[in-house]
mmCIF file of C-alpha atoms in Angstrom:
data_model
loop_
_atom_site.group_PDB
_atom_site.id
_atom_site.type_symbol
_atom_site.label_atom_id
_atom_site.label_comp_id
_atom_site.label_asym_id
_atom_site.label_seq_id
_atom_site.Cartn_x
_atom_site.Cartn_y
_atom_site.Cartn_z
ATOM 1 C CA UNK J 833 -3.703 28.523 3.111
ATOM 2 C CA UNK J 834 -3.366 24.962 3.107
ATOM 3 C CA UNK J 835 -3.388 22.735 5.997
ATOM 4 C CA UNK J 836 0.234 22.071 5.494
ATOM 5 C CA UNK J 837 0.903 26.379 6.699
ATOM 6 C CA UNK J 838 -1.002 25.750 9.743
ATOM 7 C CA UNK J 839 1.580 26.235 12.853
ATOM 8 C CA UNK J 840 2.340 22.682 14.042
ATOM 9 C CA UNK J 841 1.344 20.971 10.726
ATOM 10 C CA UNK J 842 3.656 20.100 8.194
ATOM 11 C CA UNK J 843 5.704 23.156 7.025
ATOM 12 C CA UNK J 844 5.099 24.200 3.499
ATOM 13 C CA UNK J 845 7.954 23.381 1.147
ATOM 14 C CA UNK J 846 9.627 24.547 -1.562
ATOM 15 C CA UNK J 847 11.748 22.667 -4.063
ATOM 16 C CA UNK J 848 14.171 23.668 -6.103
ATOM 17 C CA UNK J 849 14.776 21.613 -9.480
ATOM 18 C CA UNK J 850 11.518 19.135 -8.543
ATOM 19 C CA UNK J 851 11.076 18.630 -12.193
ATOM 20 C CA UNK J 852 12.795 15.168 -11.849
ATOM 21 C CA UNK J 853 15.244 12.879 -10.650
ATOM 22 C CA UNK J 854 16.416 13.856 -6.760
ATOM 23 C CA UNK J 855 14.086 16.917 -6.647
ATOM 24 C CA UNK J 856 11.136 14.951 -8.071
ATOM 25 C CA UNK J 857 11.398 12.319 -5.694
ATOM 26 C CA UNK J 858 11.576 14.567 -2.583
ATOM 27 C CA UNK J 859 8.740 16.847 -3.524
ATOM 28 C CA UNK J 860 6.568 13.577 -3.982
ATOM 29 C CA UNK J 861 8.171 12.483 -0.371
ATOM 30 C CA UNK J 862 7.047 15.719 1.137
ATOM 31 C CA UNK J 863 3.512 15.558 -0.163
ATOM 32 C CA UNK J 864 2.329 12.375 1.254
ATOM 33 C CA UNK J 865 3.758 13.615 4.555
ATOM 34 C CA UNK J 866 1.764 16.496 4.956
ATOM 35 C CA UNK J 867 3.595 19.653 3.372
ATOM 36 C CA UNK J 868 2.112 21.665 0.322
ATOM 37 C CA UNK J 869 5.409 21.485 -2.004
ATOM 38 C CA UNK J 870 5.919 24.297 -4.501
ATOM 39 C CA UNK J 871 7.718 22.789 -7.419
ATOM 40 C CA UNK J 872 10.416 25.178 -9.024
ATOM 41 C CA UNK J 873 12.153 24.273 -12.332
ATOM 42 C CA UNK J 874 12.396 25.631 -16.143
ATOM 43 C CA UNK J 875 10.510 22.630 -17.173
ATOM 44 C CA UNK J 876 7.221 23.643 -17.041
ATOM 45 C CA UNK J 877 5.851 20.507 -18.745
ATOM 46 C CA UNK J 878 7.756 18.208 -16.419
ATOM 47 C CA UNK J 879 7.045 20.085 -13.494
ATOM 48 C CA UNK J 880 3.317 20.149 -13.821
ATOM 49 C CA UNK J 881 3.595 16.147 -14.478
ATOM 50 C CA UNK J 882 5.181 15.824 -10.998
ATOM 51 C CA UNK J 883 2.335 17.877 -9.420
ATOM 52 C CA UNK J 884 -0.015 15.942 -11.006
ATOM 53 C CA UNK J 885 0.815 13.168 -9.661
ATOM 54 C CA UNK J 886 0.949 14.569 -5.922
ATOM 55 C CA UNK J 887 -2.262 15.569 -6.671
ATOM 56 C CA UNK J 888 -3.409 12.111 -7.986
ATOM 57 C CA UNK J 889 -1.941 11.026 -4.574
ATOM 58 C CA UNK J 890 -4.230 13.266 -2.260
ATOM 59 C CA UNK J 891 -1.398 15.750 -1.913
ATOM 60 C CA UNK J 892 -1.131 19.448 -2.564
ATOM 61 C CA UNK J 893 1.617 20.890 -4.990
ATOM 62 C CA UNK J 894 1.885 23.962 -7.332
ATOM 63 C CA UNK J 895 4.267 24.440 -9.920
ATOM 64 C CA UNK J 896 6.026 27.665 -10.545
ATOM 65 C CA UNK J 897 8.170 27.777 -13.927
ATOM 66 C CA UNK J 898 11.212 29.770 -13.288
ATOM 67 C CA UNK J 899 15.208 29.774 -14.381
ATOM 68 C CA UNK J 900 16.527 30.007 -10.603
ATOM 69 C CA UNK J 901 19.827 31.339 -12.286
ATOM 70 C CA UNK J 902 18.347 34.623 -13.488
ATOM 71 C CA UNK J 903 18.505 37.569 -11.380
ATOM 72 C CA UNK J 904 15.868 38.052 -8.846
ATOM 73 C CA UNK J 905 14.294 34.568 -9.571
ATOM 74 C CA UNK J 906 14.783 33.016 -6.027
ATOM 75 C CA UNK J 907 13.227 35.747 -4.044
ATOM 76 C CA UNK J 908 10.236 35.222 -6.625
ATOM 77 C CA UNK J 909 9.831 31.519 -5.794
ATOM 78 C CA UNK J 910 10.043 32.456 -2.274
ATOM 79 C CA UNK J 911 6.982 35.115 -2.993
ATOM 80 C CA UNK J 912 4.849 33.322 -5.380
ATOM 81 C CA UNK J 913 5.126 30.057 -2.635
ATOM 82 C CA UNK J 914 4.246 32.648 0.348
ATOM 83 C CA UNK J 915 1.310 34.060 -1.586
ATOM 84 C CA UNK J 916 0.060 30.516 -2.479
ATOM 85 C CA UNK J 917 0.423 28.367 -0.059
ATOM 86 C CA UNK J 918 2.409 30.160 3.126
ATOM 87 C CA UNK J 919 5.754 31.218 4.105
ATOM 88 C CA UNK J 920 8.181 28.391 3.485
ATOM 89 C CA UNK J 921 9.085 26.077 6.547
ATOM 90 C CA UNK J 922 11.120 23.739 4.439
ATOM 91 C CA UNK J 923 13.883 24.311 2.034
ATOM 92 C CA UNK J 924 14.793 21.871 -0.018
ATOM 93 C CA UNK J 925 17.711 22.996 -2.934
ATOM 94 C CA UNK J 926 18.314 20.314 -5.653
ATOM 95 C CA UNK J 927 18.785 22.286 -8.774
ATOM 96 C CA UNK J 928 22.333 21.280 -10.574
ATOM 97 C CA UNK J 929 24.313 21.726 -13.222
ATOM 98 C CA UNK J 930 27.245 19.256 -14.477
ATOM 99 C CA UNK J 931 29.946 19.687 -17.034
ATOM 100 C CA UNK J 932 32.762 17.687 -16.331
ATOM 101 C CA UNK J 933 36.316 18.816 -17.388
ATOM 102 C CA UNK J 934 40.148 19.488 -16.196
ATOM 103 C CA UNK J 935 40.510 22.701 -15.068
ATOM 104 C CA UNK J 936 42.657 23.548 -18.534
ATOM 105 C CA UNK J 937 39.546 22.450 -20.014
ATOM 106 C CA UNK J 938 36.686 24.560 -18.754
ATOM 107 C CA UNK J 939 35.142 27.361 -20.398
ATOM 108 C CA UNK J 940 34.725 30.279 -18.199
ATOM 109 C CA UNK J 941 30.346 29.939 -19.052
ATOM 110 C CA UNK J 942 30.599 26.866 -17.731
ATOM 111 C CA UNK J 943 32.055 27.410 -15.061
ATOM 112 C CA UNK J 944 29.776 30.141 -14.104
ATOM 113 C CA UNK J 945 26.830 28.451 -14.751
ATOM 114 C CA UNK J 946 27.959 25.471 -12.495
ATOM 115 C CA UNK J 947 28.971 28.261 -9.658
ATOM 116 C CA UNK J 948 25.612 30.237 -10.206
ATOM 117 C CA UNK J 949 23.085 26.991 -10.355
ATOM 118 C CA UNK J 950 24.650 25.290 -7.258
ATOM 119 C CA UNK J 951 25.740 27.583 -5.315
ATOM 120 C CA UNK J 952 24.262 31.010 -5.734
ATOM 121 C CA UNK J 953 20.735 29.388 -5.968
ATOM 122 C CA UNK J 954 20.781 27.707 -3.041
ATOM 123 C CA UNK J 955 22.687 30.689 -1.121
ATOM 124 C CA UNK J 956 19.570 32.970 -2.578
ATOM 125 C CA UNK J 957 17.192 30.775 -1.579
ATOM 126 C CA UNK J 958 18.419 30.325 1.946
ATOM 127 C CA UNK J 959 18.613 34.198 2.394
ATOM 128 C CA UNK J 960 15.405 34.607 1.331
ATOM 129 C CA UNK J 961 13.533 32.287 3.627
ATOM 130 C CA UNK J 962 15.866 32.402 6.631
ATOM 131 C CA UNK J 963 14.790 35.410 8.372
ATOM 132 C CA UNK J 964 10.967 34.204 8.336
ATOM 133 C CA UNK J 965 12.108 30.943 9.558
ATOM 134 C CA UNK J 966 13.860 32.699 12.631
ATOM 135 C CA UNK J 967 11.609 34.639 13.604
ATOM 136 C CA UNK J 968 8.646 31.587 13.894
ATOM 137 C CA UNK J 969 11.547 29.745 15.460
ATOM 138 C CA UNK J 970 11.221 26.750 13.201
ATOM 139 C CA UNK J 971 12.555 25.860 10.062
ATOM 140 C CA UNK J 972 14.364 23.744 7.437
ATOM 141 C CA UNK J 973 16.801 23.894 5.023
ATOM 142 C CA UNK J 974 18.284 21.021 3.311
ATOM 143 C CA UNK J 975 20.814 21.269 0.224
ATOM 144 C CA UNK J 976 21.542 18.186 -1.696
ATOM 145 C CA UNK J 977 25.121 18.419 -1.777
ATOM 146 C CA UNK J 978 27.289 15.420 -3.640
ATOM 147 C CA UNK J 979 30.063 13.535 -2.569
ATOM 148 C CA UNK J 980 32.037 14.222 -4.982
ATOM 149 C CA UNK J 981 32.197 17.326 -2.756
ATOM 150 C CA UNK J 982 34.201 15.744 -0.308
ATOM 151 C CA UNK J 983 36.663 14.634 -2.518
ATOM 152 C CA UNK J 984 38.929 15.568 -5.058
ATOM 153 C CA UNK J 985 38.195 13.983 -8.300
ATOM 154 C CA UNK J 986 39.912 15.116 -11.039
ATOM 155 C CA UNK J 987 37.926 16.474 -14.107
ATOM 156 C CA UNK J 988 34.892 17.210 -11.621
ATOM 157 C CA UNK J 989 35.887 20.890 -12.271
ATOM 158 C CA UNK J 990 33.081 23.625 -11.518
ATOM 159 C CA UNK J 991 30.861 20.867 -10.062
ATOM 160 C CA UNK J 992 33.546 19.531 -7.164
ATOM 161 C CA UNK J 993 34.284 22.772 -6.473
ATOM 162 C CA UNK J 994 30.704 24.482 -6.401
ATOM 163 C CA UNK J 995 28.906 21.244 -4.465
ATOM 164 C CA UNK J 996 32.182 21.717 -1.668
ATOM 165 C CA UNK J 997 31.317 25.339 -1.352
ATOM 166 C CA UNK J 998 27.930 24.379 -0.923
ATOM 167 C CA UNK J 999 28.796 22.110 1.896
ATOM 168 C CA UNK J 1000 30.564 24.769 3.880
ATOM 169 C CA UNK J 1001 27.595 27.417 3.436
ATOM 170 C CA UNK J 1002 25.157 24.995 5.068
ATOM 171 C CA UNK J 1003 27.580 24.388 7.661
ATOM 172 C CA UNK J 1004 27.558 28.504 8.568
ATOM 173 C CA UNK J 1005 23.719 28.015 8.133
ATOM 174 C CA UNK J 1006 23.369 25.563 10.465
ATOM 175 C CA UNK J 1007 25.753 27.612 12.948
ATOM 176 C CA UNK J 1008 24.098 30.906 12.638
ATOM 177 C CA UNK J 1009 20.923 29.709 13.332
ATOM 178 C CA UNK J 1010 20.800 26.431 15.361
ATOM 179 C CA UNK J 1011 19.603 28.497 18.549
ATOM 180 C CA UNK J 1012 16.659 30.301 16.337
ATOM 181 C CA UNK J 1013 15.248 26.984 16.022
ATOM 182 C CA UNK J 1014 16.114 26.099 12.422
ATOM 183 C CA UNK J 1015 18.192 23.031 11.184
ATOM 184 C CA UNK J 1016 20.145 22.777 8.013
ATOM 185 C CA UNK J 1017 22.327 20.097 6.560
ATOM 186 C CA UNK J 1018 23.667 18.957 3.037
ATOM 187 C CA UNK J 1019 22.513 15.528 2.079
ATOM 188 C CA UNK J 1020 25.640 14.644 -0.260
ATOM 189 C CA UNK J 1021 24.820 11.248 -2.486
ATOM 190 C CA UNK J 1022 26.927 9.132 -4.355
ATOM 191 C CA UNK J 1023 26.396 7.986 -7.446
ATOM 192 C CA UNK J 1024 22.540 7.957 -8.030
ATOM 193 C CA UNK J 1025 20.938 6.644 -11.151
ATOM 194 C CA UNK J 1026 19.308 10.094 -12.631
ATOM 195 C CA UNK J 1027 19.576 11.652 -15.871
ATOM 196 C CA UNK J 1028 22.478 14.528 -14.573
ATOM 197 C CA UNK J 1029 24.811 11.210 -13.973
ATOM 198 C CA UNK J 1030 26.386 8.459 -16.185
ATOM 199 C CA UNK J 1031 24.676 5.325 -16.616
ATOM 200 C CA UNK J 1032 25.428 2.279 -14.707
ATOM 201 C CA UNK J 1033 25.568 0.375 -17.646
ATOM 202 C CA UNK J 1034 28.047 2.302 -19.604
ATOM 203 C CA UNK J 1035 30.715 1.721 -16.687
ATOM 204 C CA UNK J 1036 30.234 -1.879 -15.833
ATOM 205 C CA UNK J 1037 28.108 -1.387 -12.972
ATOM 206 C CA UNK J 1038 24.768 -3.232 -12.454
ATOM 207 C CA UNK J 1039 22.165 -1.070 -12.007
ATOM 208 C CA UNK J 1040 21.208 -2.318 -8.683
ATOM 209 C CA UNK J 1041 24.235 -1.126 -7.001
ATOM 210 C CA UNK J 1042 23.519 2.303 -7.260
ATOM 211 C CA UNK J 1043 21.727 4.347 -5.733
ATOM 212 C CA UNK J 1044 18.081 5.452 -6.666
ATOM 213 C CA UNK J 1045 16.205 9.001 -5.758
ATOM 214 C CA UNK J 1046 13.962 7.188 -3.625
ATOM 215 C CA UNK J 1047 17.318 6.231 -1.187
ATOM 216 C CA UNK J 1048 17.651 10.228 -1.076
ATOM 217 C CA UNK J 1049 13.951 11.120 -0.693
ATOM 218 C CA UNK J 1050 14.049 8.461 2.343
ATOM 219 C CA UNK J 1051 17.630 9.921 4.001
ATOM 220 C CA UNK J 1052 15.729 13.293 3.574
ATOM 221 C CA UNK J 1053 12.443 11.931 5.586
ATOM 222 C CA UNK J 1054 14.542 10.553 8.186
ATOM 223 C CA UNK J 1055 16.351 14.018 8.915
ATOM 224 C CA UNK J 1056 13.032 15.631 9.053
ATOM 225 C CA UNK J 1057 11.275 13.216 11.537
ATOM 226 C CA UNK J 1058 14.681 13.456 14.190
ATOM 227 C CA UNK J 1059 13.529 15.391 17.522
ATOM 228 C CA UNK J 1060 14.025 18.629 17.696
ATOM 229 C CA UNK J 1061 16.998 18.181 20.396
ATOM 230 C CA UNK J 1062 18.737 16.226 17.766
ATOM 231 C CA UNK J 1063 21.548 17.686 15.596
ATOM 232 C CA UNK J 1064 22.411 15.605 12.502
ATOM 233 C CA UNK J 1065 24.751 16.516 10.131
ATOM 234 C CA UNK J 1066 25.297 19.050 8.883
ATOM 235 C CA UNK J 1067 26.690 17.058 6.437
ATOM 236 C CA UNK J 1068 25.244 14.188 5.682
ATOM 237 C CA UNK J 1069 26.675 11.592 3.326
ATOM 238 C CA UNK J 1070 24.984 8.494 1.326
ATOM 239 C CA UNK J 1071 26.821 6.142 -0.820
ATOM 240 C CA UNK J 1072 26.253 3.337 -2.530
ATOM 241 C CA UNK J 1073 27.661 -0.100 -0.338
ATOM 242 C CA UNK J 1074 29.625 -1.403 -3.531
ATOM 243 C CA UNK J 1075 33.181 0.118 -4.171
ATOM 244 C CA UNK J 1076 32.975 0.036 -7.910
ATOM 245 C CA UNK J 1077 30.027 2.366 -7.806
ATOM 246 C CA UNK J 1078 31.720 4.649 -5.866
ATOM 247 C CA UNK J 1079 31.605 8.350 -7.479
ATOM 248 C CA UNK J 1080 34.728 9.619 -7.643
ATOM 249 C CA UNK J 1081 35.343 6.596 -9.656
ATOM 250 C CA UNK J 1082 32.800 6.650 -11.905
ATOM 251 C CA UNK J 1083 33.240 10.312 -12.982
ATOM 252 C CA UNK J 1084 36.715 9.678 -13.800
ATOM 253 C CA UNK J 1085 36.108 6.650 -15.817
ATOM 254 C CA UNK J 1086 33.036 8.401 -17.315
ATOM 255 C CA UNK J 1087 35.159 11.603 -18.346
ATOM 256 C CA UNK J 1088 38.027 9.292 -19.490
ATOM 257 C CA UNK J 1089 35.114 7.158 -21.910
ATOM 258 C CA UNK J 1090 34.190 10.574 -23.105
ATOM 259 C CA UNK J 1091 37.417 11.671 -24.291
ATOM 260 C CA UNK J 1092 38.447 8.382 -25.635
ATOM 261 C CA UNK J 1093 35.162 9.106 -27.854
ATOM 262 C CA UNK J 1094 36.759 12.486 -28.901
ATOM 263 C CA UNK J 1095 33.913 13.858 -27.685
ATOM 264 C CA UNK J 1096 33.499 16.210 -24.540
ATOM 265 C CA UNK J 1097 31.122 15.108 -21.820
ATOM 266 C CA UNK J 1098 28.182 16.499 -22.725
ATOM 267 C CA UNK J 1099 26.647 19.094 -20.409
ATOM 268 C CA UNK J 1100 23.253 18.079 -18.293
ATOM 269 C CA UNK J 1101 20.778 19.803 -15.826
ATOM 270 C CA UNK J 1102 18.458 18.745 -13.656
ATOM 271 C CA UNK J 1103 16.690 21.671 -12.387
#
């Protein structure tokens, strides 16, 4: 087992959808702190670049290749990073899945896929590491929620609604097991410059106005290093200080660009 599994080290972490963007960032974040990450993602290739690099940087990180949204996957992650490294201490959910539409508009796959990949996952994962996690009486799990979440923004469709539900199942996380000594909270960003959202550039916005991974992967560090007494959250938001990169905005007037293209948005992942 690696330093990182040793009680009163750095808990070992697992990441969901560390192949890039938010979940890249974090894993790298967790590394240099201590923790042995286990990177989960489909991309296989991109995921064993990111552990590379933690490597490269004197950390320790594995990379497990697995489609969180089939059956049965999430309790494997949990297993493989158990057998590898040690039971997970650290929970970190950033897999997603985007397709913007109206309600009218949305296939029923899509919406499933959007339901499965952001909420199912991360309630899967949670279940699965939870009960280890009370009974050391320690323990971490962090969702990365979106603000978009906490608002209603037309077209936002399976996404708004899925990343909302997500916010309320970390809240009964956090409730049902703040006295077994394990924290949980959503971090819910704005608009962050990543593949999954549109560019700055296409809307008007300078780039610098928005917000990078790094601004998560630091909001993330902070929560972990708070004292134990310390309750933050469970919801926590970050947004970018400039109103026209605000993300209910910016979906709208990227959906509206779409259509005006005749073209539907075109569906992303990051996981």
């Amino acid at each position: 087992m690696s330093a990182a599994g040793v009680a009163g080290g750095p808990p070992v972490a697992l990441v969901a959808g560390a192949s890039s963007g938010i979940g890249a960032a974090v894993a790298r974040r967790l590394a240099a702190r201590g923790s042995a990450v286990a990177l989960v993602g489909r991309r296989e290739a991109e995921l064993k670049e990111v552990a590379e690099s933690i490597r490269e940087a004197g950390g320790t990180a594995l990379p497990f290749a697995l489609d969180l949204a089939e059956p049965g996957a999430p309790a494997d992650a949990v297993a493989a990073t158990a057998a590898a490294l040690g039971p997970v201490g650290l929970l970190v959910c950033s897999a997603g899945a985007i397709r913007l539409a109206a309600v009218h508009e949305t296939e029923e796959r899509h919406w499933e896929r959007q339901v499965r990949v952001n909420l199912t996952v991360p309630f899967l994962l949670a279940r699965a590491v939870l009960p280890g996690m009370r009974e050391r009486g320690h323990g971490w799990v962090v969702n990365i929620g979106s603000g978009v979440g906490s608002e209603v923004v037309p077209g936002s469709g399976g996404y708004g609604v899925s990343k909302h539900a997500v916010h309320r199942l970390t809240e009964l996380i956090h409730e049902e097991n703040r006295d077994f000594g394990v924290r949980a909270v959503t971090v819910a960003p704005g608009w962050v410059s990543t593949r999954l959202a549109a560019r700055p550039s296409d809307l008007g916005v300078p780039e610098e106005e928005v917000l990078d991974a790094e601004d998560i992967a630091d909001t993330v560090a902070w929560l972990l290093d708070r004292p134990a007494r310390m309750s933050v959250g469970p919801l926590v938001r970050v947004e970018p200080s400039a109103s026209r990169a605000a993300a209910g905005d910016a979906m709208t007037r990227h959906l509206n660009r779409s259509r005006a293209r005749g073209a539907g948005p075109a569906a992303e992942e990051n996981r």
